[in-house]
Short mmCIF file of C-alpha atoms in Angstrom, two decimals:
data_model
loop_
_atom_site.label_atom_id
_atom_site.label_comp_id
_atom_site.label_asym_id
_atom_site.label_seq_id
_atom_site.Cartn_x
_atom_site.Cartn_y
_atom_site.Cartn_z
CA UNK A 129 161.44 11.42 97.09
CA UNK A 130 160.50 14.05 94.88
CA UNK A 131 157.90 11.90 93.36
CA UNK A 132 156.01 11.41 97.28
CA UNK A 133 156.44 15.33 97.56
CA UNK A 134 154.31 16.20 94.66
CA UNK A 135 151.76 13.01 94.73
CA UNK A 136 150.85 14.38 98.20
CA UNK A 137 150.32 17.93 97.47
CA UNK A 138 147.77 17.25 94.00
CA UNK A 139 145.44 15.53 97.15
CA UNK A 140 142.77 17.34 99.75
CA UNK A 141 144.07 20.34 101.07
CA UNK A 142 147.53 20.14 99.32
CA UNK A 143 146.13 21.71 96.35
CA UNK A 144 147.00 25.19 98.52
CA UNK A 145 150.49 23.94 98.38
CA UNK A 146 153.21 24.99 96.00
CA UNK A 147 156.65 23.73 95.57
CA UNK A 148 158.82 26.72 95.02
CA UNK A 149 162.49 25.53 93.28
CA UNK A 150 164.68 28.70 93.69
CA UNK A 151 168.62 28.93 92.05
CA UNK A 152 171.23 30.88 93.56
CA UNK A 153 174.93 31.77 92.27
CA UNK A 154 177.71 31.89 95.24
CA UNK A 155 179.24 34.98 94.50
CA UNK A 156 182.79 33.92 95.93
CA UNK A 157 182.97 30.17 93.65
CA UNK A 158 180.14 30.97 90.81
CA UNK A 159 178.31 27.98 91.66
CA UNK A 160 174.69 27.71 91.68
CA UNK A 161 172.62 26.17 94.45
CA UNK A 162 169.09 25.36 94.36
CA UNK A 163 167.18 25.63 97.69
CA UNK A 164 163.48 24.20 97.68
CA UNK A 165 160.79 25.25 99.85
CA UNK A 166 156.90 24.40 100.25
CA UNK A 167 155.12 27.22 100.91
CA UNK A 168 151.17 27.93 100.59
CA UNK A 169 150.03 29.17 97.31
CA UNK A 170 149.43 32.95 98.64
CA UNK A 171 153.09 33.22 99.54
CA UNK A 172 154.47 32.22 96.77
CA UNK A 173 155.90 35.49 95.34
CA UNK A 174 156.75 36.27 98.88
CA UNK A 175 159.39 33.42 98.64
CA UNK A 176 160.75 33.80 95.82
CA UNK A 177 161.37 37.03 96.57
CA UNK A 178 163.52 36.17 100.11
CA UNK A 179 165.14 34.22 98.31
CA UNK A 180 166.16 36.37 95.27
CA UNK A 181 168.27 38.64 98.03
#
């Protein structure tokens, strides 16, 4: 699935498209999760950053 995600964003307007991987640790268990978003290249920092909290 991964694979489709990416093929599709390196074609036409995609290109303004970033996948943005971010890892969390659960403060209660330790464990980390990983929560993936799309989000347009200008936002990028933006996301990372809500997600960082």
């Amino acid at each position: 699935m991964a694979k489709k995600v990416v093929a599709t964003l390196k074609t036409g307007t995609g290109k303004e498209y970033s996948k943005v991987i971010t890892m969390t640790k659960s403060p209660k268990t330790g464990a980390y999760s990983f929560k993936e978003a799309i989000v347009h290249n200008d936002h990028v920092k933006d996301a990372i950053a809500a997600n960082s909290k």
